[in-house]
């Protein structure tokens, strides 16, 4: 198979990261968790007392991704592995705001495009097909109902020992959808040449196979 880049976009908890990792494994591609980059910078933003000086925050940030055979992709921020802190509720509830800031966006997108220049990359996020990888050979826009996404997020939280309830998560996900879709910089939207994939009611294997078939059809 020729080396290609794959862009997976869609709202929170649509299953992007899970599917991207599996597709990457099946096709021997490199998975880049772009959301983790924004979460790392959000973690720093919170650690610094919700500073609004994003230019300084970015100027003083060193961010890189490494791969551990046992733990998978790790996020290194300012020489510290912050991966285990990135799914905390406070980070989740603030990441859309931080990611909407121009200095943060530019910083992360530049790093993502550098990683993708070698091809053989699969990325997931909100603006991969529209901004980060506009020339990706395959673009998929993944969606799912708010209720199903809330259930998925609750299960994910439980596995991490984070308390949450479905109704609260439904509201948080709806609020985040609205914010992501209406932000001024790189809003969440489907690329004109992307294929919509509704994952509601589908298991992980089914969704993975659907994307693999899209790759085979290229």
JSON list of C-alpha atoms in Angstrom, two decimals, residues 61 128 148:
[
{"chain": "A", "resi": 61, "resn": "UNK", "atom": "CA", "xyz": [6.35, 25.40, 26.14]},
{"chain": "A", "resi": 128, "resn": "UNK", "atom": "CA", "xyz": [-7.59, 17.73, 10.63]},
{"chain": "A", "resi": 148, "resn": "UNK", "atom": "CA", "xyz": [-24.28, 7.35, 23.04]}
]
